[in-house]
């Protein structure tokens, strides 16, 4: 693996958050529980995602887990209580769902770099990401009906779009584990590489994406989401159409005319066929 000088962006307890040449890397750093998440982990990832969204020098985000055993093993069963995962104030939370929304919503590609187990809520996490690159030691699967949980959100509907209705029912009903190759064949993993190539391959994908038009990438992510995300997806797609309109002289004319207390002259703008 190429040695890269990842620079720390911000200190957290449960995650590492680093930067390298246009790429942000968020690493769930709880290897003692196979990178299971607790409410604090999700709050920290949400904060990091919000920084990724704001920073103009970040074009693509990698999500991964510390060590070679697990990407993420889902909700931390040790803090699971009535109504969700119990935070430090005793409040039950299901805040990984906010993270799912943030991954869908951020107008930049998010790549799951899967090292080891992507299980339960950890499996949903990679599914929600835009792309998945997996090491050959990766194992994929849902456990919900075995451990008393389920995700009827993106972990079901979007997974079904990736692997088909029959396969998604098998994955959820039987709670089996699948190899990286099986996951690739099913269409829920983009590429499988040897473990020691995982970061190099992922960074190469990021570098290729960074050469592409950020607005085109943004619009295509929005369009692909909109098809599944209903009114919320359309709202985000439409929001970016508005952003593009605001960048046009035609939109500027309306604002200028208002400020100059005159009628706008829209006739000079082309009416495309
Ligand atoms: C990953 C597995 C298969 C690995 O097995 P292996 O190799 O035998 O290792 P273990 O000895 O089992 O594990 C090593 C150490 O890690 C701890 N650990 C592993 N997973 C967890 C976990 N999820 N929580 C807490 N600890 C974990 C082990 O305990 C062990 O430590 P020690 O030695 O100290 O005991 C295997 O570990 C496994 O099957 N893990 C559990 C996977 C699982 O069932 N995860 C939870 C599934 N459910 C969810 O994720 C909830 C979904 C969800 O989040 C959600 C869905 C919809 C809406 C909202 C939500 C929400 O909750 O927010």
CSV table of C-alpha atoms and ligand atoms in Angstrom, one decimal:
chain,number,residue,atom,x,y,z
A,1,UNK,CA,0.0,0.0,0.0
A,2,UNK,CA,1.2,3.5,-0.8
A,3,UNK,CA,2.0,5.5,2.3
A,4,UNK,CA,-0.1,8.6,2.2
A,5,UNK,CA,0.1,11.6,4.6
A,6,UNK,CA,-3.5,11.8,5.8
A,7,UNK,CA,-3.9,15.0,7.7
A,8,UNK,CA,-6.3,15.1,10.7
A,9,UNK,CA,-9.3,17.4,10.1
A,10,UNK,CA,-10.8,17.2,13.6
A,11,UNK,CA,-10.5,15.2,16.8
A,12,UNK,CA,-13.3,12.8,17.8
A,13,UNK,CA,-13.7,9.9,20.3
A,14,UNK,CA,-15.3,7.3,18.0
A,15,UNK,CA,-14.1,8.2,14.6
A,16,UNK,CA,-11.0,9.4,12.7
A,17,UNK,CA,-11.5,12.2,10.2
A,18,UNK,CA,-8.7,12.8,7.8
A,19,UNK,CA,-7.9,14.6,4.5
A,20,UNK,CA,-5.6,13.9,1.6
A,21,UNK,CA,-5.6,15.8,-1.8
A,22,UNK,CA,-9.3,16.4,-2.2
A,23,UNK,CA,-10.4,13.2,-0.4
A,24,UNK,CA,-11.9,13.1,3.1
A,25,UNK,CA,-11.7,9.8,5.0
A,26,UNK,CA,-14.1,8.9,7.9
A,27,UNK,CA,-13.0,5.9,9.8
A,28,UNK,CA,-15.2,4.3,12.5
A,29,UNK,CA,-12.6,3.7,15.2
A,30,UNK,CA,-14.1,1.2,17.6
A,31,UNK,CA,-12.2,-2.0,16.6
A,32,UNK,CA,-12.9,-3.6,20.0
A,33,UNK,CA,-16.6,-4.0,19.0
A,34,UNK,CA,-15.8,-4.5,15.3
A,35,UNK,CA,-16.6,-0.9,14.6
A,36,UNK,CA,-20.2,-1.1,15.9
A,37,UNK,CA,-21.8,2.3,16.2
A,38,UNK,CA,-23.4,3.9,19.3
A,39,UNK,CA,-25.3,7.2,19.2
A,40,UNK,CA,-22.1,9.2,19.8
A,41,UNK,CA,-20.4,7.5,16.8
A,42,UNK,CA,-23.3,8.6,14.5
A,43,UNK,CA,-23.3,12.1,15.9
A,44,UNK,CA,-19.6,12.4,15.2
A,45,UNK,CA,-20.0,11.0,11.6
A,46,UNK,CA,-22.8,13.5,11.0
A,47,UNK,CA,-20.6,16.3,12.1
A,48,UNK,CA,-17.8,15.1,9.9
A,49,UNK,CA,-20.2,14.8,6.9
A,50,UNK,CA,-21.4,18.3,7.5
A,51,UNK,CA,-17.8,19.5,7.4
A,52,UNK,CA,-17.3,17.5,4.1
A,53,UNK,CA,-20.3,19.2,2.6
A,54,UNK,CA,-19.1,22.7,3.5
A,55,UNK,CA,-15.5,22.4,2.5
A,56,UNK,CA,-14.8,23.3,-1.1
A,57,UNK,CA,-11.5,21.4,-1.1
A,58,UNK,CA,-13.3,18.1,-0.4
A,59,UNK,CA,-14.7,16.4,-3.5
A,60,UNK,CA,-15.2,12.8,-2.4
A,61,UNK,CA,-15.6,11.0,0.9
A,62,UNK,CA,-14.4,7.5,1.9
A,63,UNK,CA,-16.2,5.7,4.8
A,64,UNK,CA,-14.3,2.8,6.4
A,65,UNK,CA,-13.6,1.0,9.6
A,66,UNK,CA,-10.4,0.7,11.7
A,67,UNK,CA,-8.4,-2.5,11.5
A,68,UNK,CA,-8.7,-5.5,9.3
A,69,UNK,CA,-11.6,-7.3,10.9
A,70,UNK,CA,-14.6,-5.1,10.2
A,71,UNK,CA,-16.0,-2.2,8.2
A,72,UNK,CA,-18.9,-2.0,10.7
A,73,UNK,CA,-20.9,-4.5,12.7
A,74,UNK,CA,-24.0,-2.3,13.0
A,75,UNK,CA,-25.6,-1.0,16.1
A,76,UNK,CA,-23.6,-1.6,19.3
A,77,UNK,CA,-25.6,-4.4,21.0
A,78,UNK,CA,-24.0,-3.5,24.4
A,79,UNK,CA,-25.9,-0.1,24.5
A,80,UNK,CA,-29.1,-1.3,22.8
A,81,UNK,CA,-32.1,-0.6,25.1
A,82,UNK,CA,-35.8,0.0,24.9
A,83,UNK,CA,-36.5,2.2,21.9
A,84,UNK,CA,-33.0,2.3,20.4
A,85,UNK,CA,-29.4,2.7,21.3
A,86,UNK,CA,-28.9,4.5,24.6
A,87,UNK,CA,-26.8,7.6,24.6
A,88,UNK,CA,-24.7,9.0,27.5
A,89,UNK,CA,-27.8,10.9,28.8
A,90,UNK,CA,-30.0,7.7,28.8
A,91,UNK,CA,-31.9,8.7,25.6
A,92,UNK,CA,-32.7,5.9,23.2
A,93,UNK,CA,-31.7,6.9,19.6
A,94,UNK,CA,-31.9,5.5,16.1
A,95,UNK,CA,-29.7,8.3,14.7
A,96,UNK,CA,-27.9,6.1,12.1
A,97,UNK,CA,-30.9,7.0,10.0
A,98,UNK,CA,-29.8,10.6,10.0
A,99,UNK,CA,-26.5,9.5,8.8
A,100,UNK,CA,-28.2,7.6,5.9
A,101,UNK,CA,-30.0,10.8,4.9
A,102,UNK,CA,-26.7,12.7,5.1
A,103,UNK,CA,-24.9,10.2,2.8
A,104,UNK,CA,-27.8,10.4,0.3
A,105,UNK,CA,-28.0,14.1,0.5
A,106,UNK,CA,-24.4,15.3,0.4
A,107,UNK,CA,-23.8,16.4,-3.2
A,108,UNK,CA,-20.5,14.6,-3.4
A,109,UNK,CA,-19.8,10.8,-3.9
A,110,UNK,CA,-19.4,8.7,-0.7
A,111,UNK,CA,-17.4,5.5,-1.2
A,112,UNK,CA,-17.6,2.6,1.3
A,113,UNK,CA,-14.2,1.0,1.6
A,114,UNK,CA,-15.1,-2.3,3.2
A,115,UNK,CA,-12.4,-4.2,5.1
A,116,UNK,CA,-13.8,-7.3,6.8
A,117,UNK,CA,-17.4,-7.6,8.1
A,118,UNK,CA,-20.2,-5.3,6.9
A,119,UNK,CA,-22.9,-6.7,9.0
A,120,UNK,CA,-26.4,-5.6,10.2
A,121,UNK,CA,-26.5,-1.8,10.3
A,122,UNK,CA,-22.9,-1.9,9.0
A,123,UNK,CA,-24.2,-3.6,5.9
A,124,UNK,CA,-26.9,-1.0,5.5
A,125,UNK,CA,-24.2,1.7,5.8
A,126,UNK,CA,-22.2,0.4,2.8
A,127,UNK,CA,-25.5,-0.1,0.8
A,128,UNK,CA,-26.4,3.6,1.3
A,129,UNK,CA,-23.0,4.7,0.1
A,130,UNK,CA,-22.7,5.6,-3.6
A,131,UNK,CA,-20.0,3.1,-4.4
A,132,UNK,CA,-18.5,0.1,-2.5
A,133,UNK,CA,-14.9,-1.1,-2.9
A,134,UNK,CA,-14.3,-4.3,-0.9
A,135,UNK,CA,-11.3,-6.2,0.2
A,136,UNK,CA,-11.3,-9.9,-0.5
A,137,UNK,CA,-11.7,-10.6,3.2
A,138,UNK,CA,-15.0,-8.7,3.3
A,139,UNK,CA,-18.2,-10.5,4.5
A,140,UNK,CA,-21.6,-9.1,4.0
A,141,UNK,CA,-25.0,-9.7,5.5
A,142,UNK,CA,-28.0,-8.6,7.5
A,143,UNK,CA,-28.7,-10.0,11.0
A,144,UNK,CA,-31.9,-8.1,12.0
A,145,UNK,CA,-34.4,-11.0,12.2
A,146,UNK,CA,-31.7,-12.9,14.2
A,147,UNK,CA,-30.9,-10.2,16.8
A,148,UNK,CA,-34.3,-8.3,17.0
A,149,UNK,CA,-34.1,-5.4,14.5
A,150,UNK,CA,-34.8,-4.6,10.9
A,151,UNK,CA,-34.2,-1.7,8.5
A,152,UNK,CA,-37.2,-1.1,6.3
A,153,UNK,CA,-35.6,2.1,4.8
A,154,UNK,CA,-32.7,2.2,2.4
A,155,UNK,CA,-31.4,-1.1,3.8
A,156,UNK,CA,-34.4,-2.8,2.2
A,157,UNK,CA,-35.7,-0.6,-0.7
A,158,UNK,CA,-32.3,0.5,-2.0
A,159,UNK,CA,-30.8,-2.9,-1.5
A,160,UNK,CA,-33.6,-4.3,-3.5
A,161,UNK,CA,-32.7,-1.9,-6.4
A,162,UNK,CA,-29.2,-3.2,-6.2
A,163,UNK,CA,-29.7,-7.0,-6.0
A,164,UNK,CA,-33.4,-7.5,-6.9
A,165,UNK,CA,-36.5,-8.4,-4.9
A,166,UNK,CA,-35.9,-12.1,-4.5
A,167,UNK,CA,-32.3,-11.8,-3.4
A,168,UNK,CA,-33.0,-9.0,-0.9
A,169,UNK,CA,-35.7,-11.2,0.7
A,170,UNK,CA,-33.1,-14.0,0.9
A,171,UNK,CA,-30.6,-11.7,2.5
A,172,UNK,CA,-33.0,-10.4,5.2
A,173,UNK,CA,-35.0,-13.6,5.8
A,174,UNK,CA,-32.1,-16.0,6.1
A,175,UNK,CA,-29.4,-13.7,7.6
A,176,UNK,CA,-26.6,-15.5,5.9
A,177,UNK,CA,-23.2,-14.1,5.2
A,178,UNK,CA,-21.8,-13.6,1.7
A,179,UNK,CA,-18.3,-13.3,0.5
A,180,UNK,CA,-17.0,-10.3,-1.3
A,181,UNK,CA,-17.1,-12.1,-4.6
A,182,UNK,CA,-20.8,-13.1,-4.0
A,183,UNK,CA,-21.6,-9.5,-3.1
A,184,UNK,CA,-19.9,-8.3,-6.3
A,185,UNK,CA,-21.8,-10.8,-8.4
A,186,UNK,CA,-25.1,-9.7,-6.8
A,187,UNK,CA,-24.4,-6.1,-7.8
A,188,UNK,CA,-24.0,-4.6,-4.4
A,189,UNK,CA,-20.2,-4.2,-4.6
A,190,UNK,CA,-18.4,-2.3,-7.4
A,191,UNK,CA,-15.0,-4.0,-7.1
A,192,UNK,CA,-13.2,-6.6,-5.0
A,193,UNK,CA,-9.4,-6.3,-4.5
A,194,UNK,CA,-6.8,-7.9,-2.3
A,195,UNK,CA,-6.8,-6.4,1.2
A,196,UNK,CA,-3.4,-4.7,0.8
A,197,UNK,CA,-4.7,-3.0,-2.4
A,198,UNK,CA,-7.9,-1.7,-0.7
A,199,UNK,CA,-6.9,1.8,0.1
A,200,UNK,CA,-4.8,2.3,-3.1
A,201,UNK,CA,-7.7,1.1,-5.3
A,202,UNK,CA,-10.2,3.3,-3.4
A,203,UNK,CA,-8.0,6.4,-3.7
A,204,UNK,CA,-7.5,5.7,-7.4
A,205,UNK,CA,-11.3,5.7,-7.8
A,206,UNK,CA,-11.5,9.0,-5.8
A,207,UNK,CA,-8.8,10.6,-8.0
A,208,UNK,CA,-10.6,9.7,-11.2
A,209,UNK,CA,-13.9,11.1,-9.8
A,210,UNK,CA,-12.0,14.3,-8.7
A,211,UNK,CA,-11.0,14.8,-12.4
A,212,UNK,CA,-14.7,14.8,-13.4
A,213,UNK,CA,-17.1,17.8,-13.4
A,214,UNK,CA,-18.3,18.4,-9.8
A,215,UNK,CA,-21.6,19.9,-11.1
A,216,UNK,CA,-22.2,16.9,-13.4
A,217,UNK,CA,-21.4,14.4,-10.6
A,218,UNK,CA,-23.7,16.3,-8.3
A,219,UNK,CA,-26.6,16.3,-10.7
A,220,UNK,CA,-26.3,12.7,-11.6
A,221,UNK,CA,-26.2,11.7,-7.9
A,222,UNK,CA,-29.3,13.8,-7.3
A,223,UNK,CA,-31.1,12.3,-10.4
A,224,UNK,CA,-30.3,8.7,-9.4
A,225,UNK,CA,-31.5,9.4,-5.8
A,226,UNK,CA,-34.7,11.3,-7.0
A,227,UNK,CA,-36.0,8.1,-8.7
A,228,UNK,CA,-36.1,6.4,-5.3
A,229,UNK,CA,-36.4,9.2,-2.8
A,230,UNK,CA,-39.8,10.5,-3.8
A,231,UNK,CA,-40.7,14.2,-3.0
A,232,UNK,CA,-37.5,14.6,-0.9
A,233,UNK,CA,-35.4,13.4,-3.8
A,234,UNK,CA,-37.2,15.7,-6.3
A,235,UNK,CA,-36.8,18.6,-3.9
A,236,UNK,CA,-33.0,18.1,-3.8
A,237,UNK,CA,-32.8,17.7,-7.6
A,238,UNK,CA,-34.9,20.8,-8.0
A,239,UNK,CA,-32.8,22.6,-5.4
A,240,UNK,CA,-29.7,22.0,-7.6
A,241,UNK,CA,-31.7,23.1,-10.7
A,242,UNK,CA,-32.3,26.3,-8.9
A,243,UNK,CA,-28.6,26.6,-8.0
A,244,UNK,CA,-27.8,26.3,-11.7
A,245,UNK,CA,-30.5,28.8,-12.7
A,246,UNK,CA,-29.0,31.3,-10.1
A,247,UNK,CA,-25.7,30.9,-11.9
A,248,UNK,CA,-27.3,32.2,-15.2
A,249,UNK,CA,-27.4,35.8,-16.3
A,250,UNK,CA,-31.1,35.3,-16.9
A,251,UNK,CA,-31.7,34.9,-13.2
A,252,UNK,CA,-29.4,37.7,-12.4
A,253,UNK,CA,-31.5,40.0,-14.6
A,254,UNK,CA,-34.5,39.5,-12.4
A,255,UNK,CA,-32.6,40.5,-9.2
A,256,UNK,CA,-30.8,43.4,-10.9
A,257,UNK,CA,-34.1,44.8,-12.3
A,258,UNK,CA,-35.7,44.7,-8.9
A,259,UNK,CA,-32.8,46.5,-7.2
A,260,UNK,CA,-32.6,49.1,-10.1
A,261,UNK,CA,-36.4,49.6,-9.8
A,262,UNK,CA,-37.1,48.8,-13.5
A,263,UNK,CA,-38.9,46.1,-15.5
A,264,UNK,CA,-36.7,43.1,-16.1
A,265,UNK,CA,-35.7,42.5,-19.8
A,266,UNK,CA,-36.0,38.8,-20.2
A,267,UNK,CA,-36.5,39.0,-24.0
A,268,UNK,CA,-32.8,39.0,-24.7
A,269,UNK,CA,-32.4,35.5,-23.3
A,270,UNK,CA,-32.7,32.5,-25.7
A,271,UNK,CA,-35.7,30.2,-25.7
A,272,UNK,CA,-34.0,26.9,-26.3
A,273,UNK,CA,-36.0,24.4,-28.4
B,1,LIG,C1,-19.5,-9.5,13.0
B,1,LIG,C2,-19.5,-10.9,13.6
B,1,LIG,C3,-20.2,-11.9,12.6
B,1,LIG,C4,-18.0,-11.3,13.8
B,1,LIG,O1,-18.0,-12.6,14.4
B,1,LIG,P1,-16.6,-13.1,15.1
B,1,LIG,O2,-15.5,-13.0,14.1
B,1,LIG,O3,-16.9,-14.4,15.7
B,1,LIG,O4,-16.3,-12.0,16.2
B,1,LIG,P2,-17.0,-11.8,17.6
B,1,LIG,O5,-16.3,-12.5,18.7
B,1,LIG,O6,-18.5,-12.1,17.5
B,1,LIG,O7,-16.9,-10.2,17.8
B,1,LIG,C5,-15.6,-9.6,18.2
B,1,LIG,C6,-15.9,-8.6,19.3
B,1,LIG,O8,-16.7,-7.6,18.7
B,1,LIG,C7,-17.9,-7.5,19.5
B,1,LIG,N1,-19.0,-7.1,18.6
B,1,LIG,C8,-19.2,-7.5,17.3
B,1,LIG,N2,-20.3,-6.9,16.8
B,1,LIG,C9,-20.8,-6.2,17.8
B,1,LIG,C10,-22.0,-5.3,17.9
B,1,LIG,N3,-22.8,-5.1,16.8
B,1,LIG,N4,-22.2,-4.7,19.0
B,1,LIG,C11,-21.4,-4.8,20.1
B,1,LIG,N5,-20.3,-5.6,20.1
B,1,LIG,C12,-20.0,-6.3,18.9
B,1,LIG,C13,-18.1,-8.9,20.1
B,1,LIG,O9,-18.9,-8.8,21.2
B,1,LIG,C14,-16.7,-9.2,20.4
B,1,LIG,O10,-16.2,-8.6,21.6
B,1,LIG,P3,-16.0,-9.4,22.9
B,1,LIG,O11,-14.9,-10.4,22.6
B,1,LIG,O12,-15.5,-8.4,23.9
B,1,LIG,O13,-17.3,-10.0,23.3
B,1,LIG,C15,-20.3,-11.0,14.9
B,1,LIG,O14,-19.5,-10.2,15.8
B,1,LIG,C16,-21.7,-10.5,14.9
B,1,LIG,O15,-22.5,-11.1,14.4
B,1,LIG,N6,-21.9,-9.3,15.4
B,1,LIG,C17,-23.2,-8.7,15.6
B,1,LIG,C18,-23.8,-8.2,14.3
B,1,LIG,C19,-25.1,-7.6,14.6
B,1,LIG,O16,-26.1,-8.3,14.8
B,1,LIG,N7,-25.2,-6.3,14.6
B,1,LIG,C20,-26.5,-5.6,14.9
B,1,LIG,C21,-27.5,-5.6,13.8
B,1,LIG,N8,-28.5,-4.7,14.0
B,1,LIG,C22,-28.3,-3.4,13.7
B,1,LIG,O17,-27.2,-3.0,13.3
B,1,LIG,C23,-29.4,-2.5,14.0
B,1,LIG,C24,-29.9,-1.8,12.7
B,1,LIG,C25,-29.9,-0.4,12.9
B,1,LIG,O18,-29.0,0.2,13.3
B,1,LIG,C26,-31.2,0.4,12.5
B,1,LIG,C27,-32.0,-0.1,11.6
B,1,LIG,C28,-33.1,0.6,11.2
B,1,LIG,C29,-33.4,1.8,11.8
B,1,LIG,C30,-32.6,2.3,12.8
B,1,LIG,C31,-31.5,1.5,13.1
B,1,LIG,C32,-30.6,2.0,14.2
B,1,LIG,O19,-30.3,1.2,15.1
B,1,LIG,O20,-30.2,3.2,14.3
